[in-house]
PDB file of C-alpha atoms in Angstrom:
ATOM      1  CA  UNK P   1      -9.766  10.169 -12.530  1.00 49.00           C
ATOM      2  CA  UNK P   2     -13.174  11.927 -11.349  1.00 54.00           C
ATOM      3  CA  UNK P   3     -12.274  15.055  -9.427  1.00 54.00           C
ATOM      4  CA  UNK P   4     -15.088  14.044  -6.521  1.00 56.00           C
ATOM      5  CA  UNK P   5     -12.729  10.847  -6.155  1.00 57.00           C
ATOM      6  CA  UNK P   6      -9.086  12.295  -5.850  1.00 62.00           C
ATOM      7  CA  UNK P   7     -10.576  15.156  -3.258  1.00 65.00           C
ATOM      8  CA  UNK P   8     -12.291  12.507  -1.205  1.00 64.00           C
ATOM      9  CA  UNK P   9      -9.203  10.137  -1.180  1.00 70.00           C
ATOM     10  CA  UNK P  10      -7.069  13.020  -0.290  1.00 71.00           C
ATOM     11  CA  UNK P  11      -9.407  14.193   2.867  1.00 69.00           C
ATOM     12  CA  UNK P  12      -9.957  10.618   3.665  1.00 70.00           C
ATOM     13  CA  UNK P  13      -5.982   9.965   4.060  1.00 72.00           C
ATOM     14  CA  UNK P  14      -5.578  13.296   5.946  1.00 71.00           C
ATOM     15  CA  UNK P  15      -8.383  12.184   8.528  1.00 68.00           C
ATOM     16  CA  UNK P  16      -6.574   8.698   8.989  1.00 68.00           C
ATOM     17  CA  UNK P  17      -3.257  10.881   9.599  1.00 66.00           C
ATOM     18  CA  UNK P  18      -4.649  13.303  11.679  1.00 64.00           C
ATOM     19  CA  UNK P  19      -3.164  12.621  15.792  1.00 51.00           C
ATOM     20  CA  UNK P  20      -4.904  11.022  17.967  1.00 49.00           C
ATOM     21  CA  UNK P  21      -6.127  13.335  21.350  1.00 46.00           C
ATOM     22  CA  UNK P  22      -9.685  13.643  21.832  1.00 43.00           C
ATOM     23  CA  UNK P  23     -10.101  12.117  25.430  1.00 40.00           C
ATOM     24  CA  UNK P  24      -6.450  12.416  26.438  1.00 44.00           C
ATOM     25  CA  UNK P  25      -6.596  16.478  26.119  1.00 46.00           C
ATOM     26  CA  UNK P  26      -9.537  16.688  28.414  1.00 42.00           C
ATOM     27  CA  UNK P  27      -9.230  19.488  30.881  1.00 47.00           C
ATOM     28  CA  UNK P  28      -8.788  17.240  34.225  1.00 49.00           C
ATOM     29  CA  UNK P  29     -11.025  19.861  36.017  1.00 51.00           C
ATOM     30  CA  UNK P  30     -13.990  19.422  34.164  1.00 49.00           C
ATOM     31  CA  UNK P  31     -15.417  16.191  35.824  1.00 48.00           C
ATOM     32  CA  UNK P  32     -18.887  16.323  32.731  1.00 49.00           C
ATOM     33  CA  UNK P  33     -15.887  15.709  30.380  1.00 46.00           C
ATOM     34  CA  UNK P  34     -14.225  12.977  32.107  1.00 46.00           C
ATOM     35  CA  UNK P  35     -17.674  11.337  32.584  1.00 50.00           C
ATOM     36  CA  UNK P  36     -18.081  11.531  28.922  1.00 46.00           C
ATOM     37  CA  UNK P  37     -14.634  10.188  27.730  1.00 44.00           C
ATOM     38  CA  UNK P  38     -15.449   6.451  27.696  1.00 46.00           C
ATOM     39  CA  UNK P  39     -18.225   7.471  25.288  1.00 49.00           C
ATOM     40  CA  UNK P  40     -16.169   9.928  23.105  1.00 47.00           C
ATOM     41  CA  UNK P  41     -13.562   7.200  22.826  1.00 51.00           C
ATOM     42  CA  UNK P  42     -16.069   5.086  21.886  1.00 51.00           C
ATOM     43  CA  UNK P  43     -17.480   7.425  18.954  1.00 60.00           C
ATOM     44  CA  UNK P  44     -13.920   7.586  17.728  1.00 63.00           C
ATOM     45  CA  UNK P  45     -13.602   4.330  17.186  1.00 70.00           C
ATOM     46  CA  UNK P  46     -16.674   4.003  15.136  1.00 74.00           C
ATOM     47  CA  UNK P  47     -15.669   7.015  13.253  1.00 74.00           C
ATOM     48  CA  UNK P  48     -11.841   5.944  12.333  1.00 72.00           C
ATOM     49  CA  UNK P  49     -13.505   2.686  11.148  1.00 77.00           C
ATOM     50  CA  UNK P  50     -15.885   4.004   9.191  1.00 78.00           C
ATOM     51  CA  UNK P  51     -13.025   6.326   8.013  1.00 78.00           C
ATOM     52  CA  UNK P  52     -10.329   3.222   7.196  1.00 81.00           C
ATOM     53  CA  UNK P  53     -13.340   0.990   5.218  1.00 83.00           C
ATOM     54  CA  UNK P  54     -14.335   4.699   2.906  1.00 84.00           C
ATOM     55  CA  UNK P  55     -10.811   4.862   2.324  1.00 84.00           C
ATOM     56  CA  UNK P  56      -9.646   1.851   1.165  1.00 88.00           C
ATOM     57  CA  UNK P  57     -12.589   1.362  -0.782  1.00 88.00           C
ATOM     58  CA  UNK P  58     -11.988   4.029  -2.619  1.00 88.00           C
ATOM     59  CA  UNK P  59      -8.068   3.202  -2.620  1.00 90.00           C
ATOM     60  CA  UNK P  60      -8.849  -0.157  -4.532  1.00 90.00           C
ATOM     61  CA  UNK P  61     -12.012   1.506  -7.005  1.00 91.00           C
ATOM     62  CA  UNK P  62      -8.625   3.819  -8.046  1.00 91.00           C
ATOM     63  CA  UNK P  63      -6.202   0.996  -8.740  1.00 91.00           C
ATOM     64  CA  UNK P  64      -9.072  -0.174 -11.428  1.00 92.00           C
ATOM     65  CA  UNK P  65      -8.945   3.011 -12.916  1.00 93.00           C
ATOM     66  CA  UNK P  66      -7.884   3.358 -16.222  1.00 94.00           C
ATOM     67  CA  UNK P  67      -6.181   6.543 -16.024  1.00 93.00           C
ATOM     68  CA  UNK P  68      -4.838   5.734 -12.964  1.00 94.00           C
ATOM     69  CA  UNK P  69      -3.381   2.647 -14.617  1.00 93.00           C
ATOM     70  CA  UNK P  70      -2.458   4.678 -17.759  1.00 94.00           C
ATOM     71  CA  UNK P  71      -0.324   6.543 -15.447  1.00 95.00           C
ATOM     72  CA  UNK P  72       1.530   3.556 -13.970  1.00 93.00           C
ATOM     73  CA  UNK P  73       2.299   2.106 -17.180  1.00 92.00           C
ATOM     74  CA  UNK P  74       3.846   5.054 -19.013  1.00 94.00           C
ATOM     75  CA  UNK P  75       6.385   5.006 -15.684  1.00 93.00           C
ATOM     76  CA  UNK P  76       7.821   1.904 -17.013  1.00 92.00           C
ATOM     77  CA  UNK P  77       7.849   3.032 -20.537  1.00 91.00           C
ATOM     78  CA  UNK P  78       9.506   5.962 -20.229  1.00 91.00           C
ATOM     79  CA  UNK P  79      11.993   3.960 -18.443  1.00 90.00           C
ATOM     80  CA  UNK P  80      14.432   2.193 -21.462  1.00 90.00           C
ATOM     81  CA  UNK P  81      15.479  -0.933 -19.658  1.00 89.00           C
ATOM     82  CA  UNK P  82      12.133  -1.605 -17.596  1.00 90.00           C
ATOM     83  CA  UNK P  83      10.438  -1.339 -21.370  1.00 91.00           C
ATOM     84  CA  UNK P  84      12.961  -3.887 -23.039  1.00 91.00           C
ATOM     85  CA  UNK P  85      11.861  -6.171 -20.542  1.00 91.00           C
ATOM     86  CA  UNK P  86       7.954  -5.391 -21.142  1.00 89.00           C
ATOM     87  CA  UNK P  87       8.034  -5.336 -24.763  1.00 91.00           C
ATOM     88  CA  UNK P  88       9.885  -8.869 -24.751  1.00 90.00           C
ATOM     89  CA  UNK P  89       7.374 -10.718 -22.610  1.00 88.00           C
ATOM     90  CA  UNK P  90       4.788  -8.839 -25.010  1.00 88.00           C
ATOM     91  CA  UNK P  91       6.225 -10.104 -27.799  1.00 90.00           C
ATOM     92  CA  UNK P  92       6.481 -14.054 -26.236  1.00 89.00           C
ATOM     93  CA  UNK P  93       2.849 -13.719 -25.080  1.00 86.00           C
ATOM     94  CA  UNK P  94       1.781 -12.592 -28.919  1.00 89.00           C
ATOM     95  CA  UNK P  95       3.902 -15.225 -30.792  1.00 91.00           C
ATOM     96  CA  UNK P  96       2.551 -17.721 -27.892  1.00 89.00           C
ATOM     97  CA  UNK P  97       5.651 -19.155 -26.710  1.00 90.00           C
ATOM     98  CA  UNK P  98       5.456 -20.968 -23.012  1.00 90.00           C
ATOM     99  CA  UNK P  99       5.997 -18.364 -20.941  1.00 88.00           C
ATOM    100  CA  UNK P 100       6.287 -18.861 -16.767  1.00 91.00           C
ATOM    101  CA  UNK P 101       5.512 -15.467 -14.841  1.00 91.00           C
ATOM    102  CA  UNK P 102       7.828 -14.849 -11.621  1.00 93.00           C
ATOM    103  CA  UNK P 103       7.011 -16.161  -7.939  1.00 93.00           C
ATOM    104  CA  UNK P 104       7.966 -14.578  -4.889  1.00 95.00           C
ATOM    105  CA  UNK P 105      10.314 -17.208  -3.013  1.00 95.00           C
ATOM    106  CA  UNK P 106      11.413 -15.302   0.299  1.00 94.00           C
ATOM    107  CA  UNK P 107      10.692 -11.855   1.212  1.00 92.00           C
ATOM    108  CA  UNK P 108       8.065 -11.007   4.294  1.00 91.00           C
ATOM    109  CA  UNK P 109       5.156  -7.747   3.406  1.00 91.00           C
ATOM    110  CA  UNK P 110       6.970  -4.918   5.750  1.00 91.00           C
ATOM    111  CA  UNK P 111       5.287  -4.450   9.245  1.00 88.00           C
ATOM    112  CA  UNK P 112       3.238  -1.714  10.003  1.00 85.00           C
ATOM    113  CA  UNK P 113       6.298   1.271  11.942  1.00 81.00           C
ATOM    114  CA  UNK P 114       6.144   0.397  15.616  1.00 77.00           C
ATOM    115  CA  UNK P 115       6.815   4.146  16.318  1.00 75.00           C
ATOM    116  CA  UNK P 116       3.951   4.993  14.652  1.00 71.00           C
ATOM    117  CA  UNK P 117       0.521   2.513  16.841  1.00 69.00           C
ATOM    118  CA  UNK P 118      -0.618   4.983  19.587  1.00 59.00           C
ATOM    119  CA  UNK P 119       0.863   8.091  17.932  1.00 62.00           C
ATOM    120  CA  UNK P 120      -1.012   8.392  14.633  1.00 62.00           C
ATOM    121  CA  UNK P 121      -4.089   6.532  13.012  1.00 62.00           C
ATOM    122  CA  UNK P 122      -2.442   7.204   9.442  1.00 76.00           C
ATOM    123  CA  UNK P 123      -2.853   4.240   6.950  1.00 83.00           C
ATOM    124  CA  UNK P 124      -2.113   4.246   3.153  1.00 88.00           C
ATOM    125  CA  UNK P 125      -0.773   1.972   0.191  1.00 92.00           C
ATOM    126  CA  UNK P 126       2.401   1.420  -1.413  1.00 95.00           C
ATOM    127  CA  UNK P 127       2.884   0.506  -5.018  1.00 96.00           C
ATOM    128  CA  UNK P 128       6.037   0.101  -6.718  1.00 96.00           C
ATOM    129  CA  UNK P 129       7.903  -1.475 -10.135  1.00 95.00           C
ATOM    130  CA  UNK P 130      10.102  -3.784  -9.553  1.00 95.00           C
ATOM    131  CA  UNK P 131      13.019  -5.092 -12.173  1.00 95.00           C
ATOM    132  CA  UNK P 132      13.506  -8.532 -10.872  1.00 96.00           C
ATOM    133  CA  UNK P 133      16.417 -10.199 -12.782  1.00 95.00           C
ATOM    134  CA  UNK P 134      17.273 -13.348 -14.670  1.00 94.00           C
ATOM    135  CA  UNK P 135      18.654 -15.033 -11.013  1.00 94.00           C
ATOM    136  CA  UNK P 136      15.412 -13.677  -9.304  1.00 95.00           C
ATOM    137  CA  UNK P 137      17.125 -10.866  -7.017  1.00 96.00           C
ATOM    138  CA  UNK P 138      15.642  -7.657  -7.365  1.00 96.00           C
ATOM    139  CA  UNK P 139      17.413  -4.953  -9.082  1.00 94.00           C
ATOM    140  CA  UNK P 140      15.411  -1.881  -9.651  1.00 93.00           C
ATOM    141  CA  UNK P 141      12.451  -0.457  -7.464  1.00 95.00           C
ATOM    142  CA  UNK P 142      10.006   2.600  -9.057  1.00 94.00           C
ATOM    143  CA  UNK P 143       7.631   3.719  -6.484  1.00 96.00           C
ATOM    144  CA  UNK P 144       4.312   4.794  -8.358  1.00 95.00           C
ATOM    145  CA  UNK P 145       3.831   8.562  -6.590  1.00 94.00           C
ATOM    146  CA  UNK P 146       0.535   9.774  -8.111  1.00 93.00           C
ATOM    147  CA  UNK P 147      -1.375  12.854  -6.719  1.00 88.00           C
ATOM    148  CA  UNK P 148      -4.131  10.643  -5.930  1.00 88.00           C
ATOM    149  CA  UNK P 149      -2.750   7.790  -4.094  1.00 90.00           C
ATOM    150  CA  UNK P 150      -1.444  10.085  -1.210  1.00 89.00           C
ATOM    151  CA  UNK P 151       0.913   7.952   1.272  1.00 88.00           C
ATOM    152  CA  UNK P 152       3.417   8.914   4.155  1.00 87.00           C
ATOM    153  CA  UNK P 153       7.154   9.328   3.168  1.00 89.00           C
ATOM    154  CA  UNK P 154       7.614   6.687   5.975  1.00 88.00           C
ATOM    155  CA  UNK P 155       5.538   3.942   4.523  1.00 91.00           C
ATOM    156  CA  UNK P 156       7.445   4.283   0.784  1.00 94.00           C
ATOM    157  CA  UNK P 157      11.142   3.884   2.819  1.00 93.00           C
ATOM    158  CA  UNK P 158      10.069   1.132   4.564  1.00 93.00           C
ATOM    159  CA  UNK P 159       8.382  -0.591   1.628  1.00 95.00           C
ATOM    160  CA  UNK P 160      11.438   0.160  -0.643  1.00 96.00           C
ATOM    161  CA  UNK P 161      13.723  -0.841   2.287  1.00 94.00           C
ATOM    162  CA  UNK P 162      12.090  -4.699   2.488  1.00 94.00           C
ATOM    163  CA  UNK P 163      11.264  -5.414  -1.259  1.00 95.00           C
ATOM    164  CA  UNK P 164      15.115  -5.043  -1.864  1.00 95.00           C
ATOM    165  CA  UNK P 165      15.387  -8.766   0.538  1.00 94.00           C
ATOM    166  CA  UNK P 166      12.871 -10.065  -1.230  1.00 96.00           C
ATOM    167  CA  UNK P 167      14.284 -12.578  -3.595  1.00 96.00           C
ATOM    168  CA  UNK P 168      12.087 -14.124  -6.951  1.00 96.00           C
ATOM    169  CA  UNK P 169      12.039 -17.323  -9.127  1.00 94.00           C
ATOM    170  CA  UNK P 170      12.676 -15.530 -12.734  1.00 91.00           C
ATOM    171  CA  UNK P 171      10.583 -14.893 -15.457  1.00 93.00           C
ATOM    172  CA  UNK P 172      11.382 -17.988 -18.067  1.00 94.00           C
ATOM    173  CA  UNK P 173      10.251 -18.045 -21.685  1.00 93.00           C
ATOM    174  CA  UNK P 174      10.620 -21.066 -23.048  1.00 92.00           C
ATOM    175  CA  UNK P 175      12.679 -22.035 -20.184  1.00 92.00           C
ATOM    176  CA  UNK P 176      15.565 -19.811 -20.661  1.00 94.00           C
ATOM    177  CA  UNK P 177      15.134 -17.353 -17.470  1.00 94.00           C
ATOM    178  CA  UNK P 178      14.807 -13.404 -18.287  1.00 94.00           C
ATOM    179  CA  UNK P 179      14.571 -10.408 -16.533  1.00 94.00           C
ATOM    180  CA  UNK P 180      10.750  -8.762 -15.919  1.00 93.00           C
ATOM    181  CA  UNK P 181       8.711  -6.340 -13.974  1.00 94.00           C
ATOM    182  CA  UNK P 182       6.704  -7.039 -11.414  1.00 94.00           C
ATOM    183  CA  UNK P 183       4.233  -4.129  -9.972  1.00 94.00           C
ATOM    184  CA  UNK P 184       3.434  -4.817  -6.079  1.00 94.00           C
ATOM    185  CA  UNK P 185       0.638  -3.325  -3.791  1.00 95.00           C
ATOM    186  CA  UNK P 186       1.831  -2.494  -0.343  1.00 94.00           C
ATOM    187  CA  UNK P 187      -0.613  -1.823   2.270  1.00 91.00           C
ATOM    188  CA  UNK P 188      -0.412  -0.030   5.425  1.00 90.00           C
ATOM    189  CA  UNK P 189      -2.934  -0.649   7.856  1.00 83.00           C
ATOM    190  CA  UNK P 190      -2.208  -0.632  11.529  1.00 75.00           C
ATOM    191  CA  UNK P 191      -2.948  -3.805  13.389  1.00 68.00           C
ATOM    192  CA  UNK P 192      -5.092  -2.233  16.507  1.00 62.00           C
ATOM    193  CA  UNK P 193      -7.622   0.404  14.503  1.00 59.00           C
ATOM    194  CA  UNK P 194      -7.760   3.530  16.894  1.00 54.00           C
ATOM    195  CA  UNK P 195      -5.828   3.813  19.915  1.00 51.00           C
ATOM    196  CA  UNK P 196      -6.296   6.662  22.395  1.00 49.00           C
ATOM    197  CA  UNK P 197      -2.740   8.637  22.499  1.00 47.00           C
ATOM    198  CA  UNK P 198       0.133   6.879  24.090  1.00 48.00           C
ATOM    199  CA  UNK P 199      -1.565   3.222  24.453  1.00 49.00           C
ATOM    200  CA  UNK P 200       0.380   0.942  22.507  1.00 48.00           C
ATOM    201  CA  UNK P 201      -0.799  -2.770  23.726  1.00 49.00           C
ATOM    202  CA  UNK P 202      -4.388  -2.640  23.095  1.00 46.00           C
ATOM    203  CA  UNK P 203      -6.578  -5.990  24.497  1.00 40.00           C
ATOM    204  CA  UNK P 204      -6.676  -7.299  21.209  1.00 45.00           C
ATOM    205  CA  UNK P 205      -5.885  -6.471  17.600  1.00 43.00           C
ATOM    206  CA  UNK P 206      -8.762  -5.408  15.166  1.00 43.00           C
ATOM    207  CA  UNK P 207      -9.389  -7.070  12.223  1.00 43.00           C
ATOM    208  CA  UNK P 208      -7.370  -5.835   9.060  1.00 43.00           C
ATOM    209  CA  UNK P 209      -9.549  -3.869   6.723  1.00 42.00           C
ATOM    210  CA  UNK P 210      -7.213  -5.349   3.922  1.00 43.00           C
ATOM    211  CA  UNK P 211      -4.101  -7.171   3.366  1.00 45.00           C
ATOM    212  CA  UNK P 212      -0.875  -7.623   1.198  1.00 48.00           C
ATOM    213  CA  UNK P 213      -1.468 -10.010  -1.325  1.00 46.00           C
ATOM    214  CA  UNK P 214       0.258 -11.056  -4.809  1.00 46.00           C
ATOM    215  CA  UNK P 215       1.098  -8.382  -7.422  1.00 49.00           C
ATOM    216  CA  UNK P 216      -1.959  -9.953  -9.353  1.00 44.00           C
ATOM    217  CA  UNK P 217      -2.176  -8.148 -12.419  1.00 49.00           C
ATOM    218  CA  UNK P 218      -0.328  -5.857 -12.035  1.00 47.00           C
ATOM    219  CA  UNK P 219       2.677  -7.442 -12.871  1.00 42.00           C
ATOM    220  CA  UNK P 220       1.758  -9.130 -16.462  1.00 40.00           C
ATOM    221  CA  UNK P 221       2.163  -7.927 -19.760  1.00 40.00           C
ATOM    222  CA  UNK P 222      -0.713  -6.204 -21.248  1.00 45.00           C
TER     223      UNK P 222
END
């Protein structure tokens, strides 16, 4: 990973986690101030979106990464039951038996914490191994804590907390259903952008600068 990269991902997720004030901490006596707090909130705005598009950006260039994913993938093999399961649907692929990857069949993406809009502009991402087993119910969950993928403790609970619910049509080779891994993305972006402290209905939600998809490729066998 380039050493520019993991320092600007770092101060990029510190700005995004950084408490809102600004406007709300003007001195009430100084009437210039007050004049100039529809503007300042304005410039805020502009700022923490400029802030949230760097940062994921940069969030997805480092999921591409081959170190990064070098990283990830030693997690499950140093783990002996998650690399049973890899090595098996390794071996099916090679010998080219018909092989049907795993589908999510319930299960909703977490919600962005409630106690968190008007409080704190902090957004991050998620990602986690999952041992789904032969009856699709997920057994196992690894989050994937590297140095540069900073995220809030809060945003890992919750993740953890609703991919346990989530329930999976199995992995089947040649029918016969078997246990895999699935790696899944988890993004955290809140719904309203930049809220001035203590506002938590805005007029209307801001468009989301990304969004929880499918484990992609993550989740196949190399």
């Amino acid at each position: 990973m380039p050493r520019c990269r993991t320092a600007l991902i770092a101060a990029l997720f510190a700005a995004l986690h950084t408490p809102l004030s600004l406007a709300q901490d003007l001195p009430q006596d100084d009437g210039q101030a007050r004049c100039d707090a529809p503007r300042l909130r304005l410039d805020v705005r502009k700022e923490h979106a400029a802030l949230r598009q760097l940062y994921w950006g940069h969030v997805n260039a480092l999921l591409k990464d081959e170190s990064f994913r070098t990283f990830s993938r030693a997690l499950l093999e140093r783990d002996p039951e998650l690399a049973d399961s890899l090595a098996l649907h390794r071996a099916a692929h090679a010998e080219g038996r018909h092989f049907e990857p795993p589908r999510r069949l319930t299960g909703d993406n977490p919600a962005y914490p409630d106690h968190l809009i008007g409080r704190s502009s902090g957004e991050g991402m998620v990602l986690l191994h999952m041992l789904v087993s032969a009856d699709g119910t997920v057994e196992r969950i690894i989050h994937v804590d590297h140095p540069d993928l900073p995220v809030a403790q809060a945003f890992v609970d919750i993740a953890i907390q609703q991919i346990r619910t989530w329930t999976f049509s199995p992995t089947r080779i040649e029918g016969v259903a078997v246990a895999s891994v699935v790696t899944q993305p988890l993004t955290f972006s809140s719904p309203y952008g930049y809220l001035p402290p203590g506002r938590t209905t805005p007029p209307e939600p801001a468009p989301p600068s990304w969004r929880n998809g499918n484990a992609a490729d993550w989740g196949a066998p190399d």
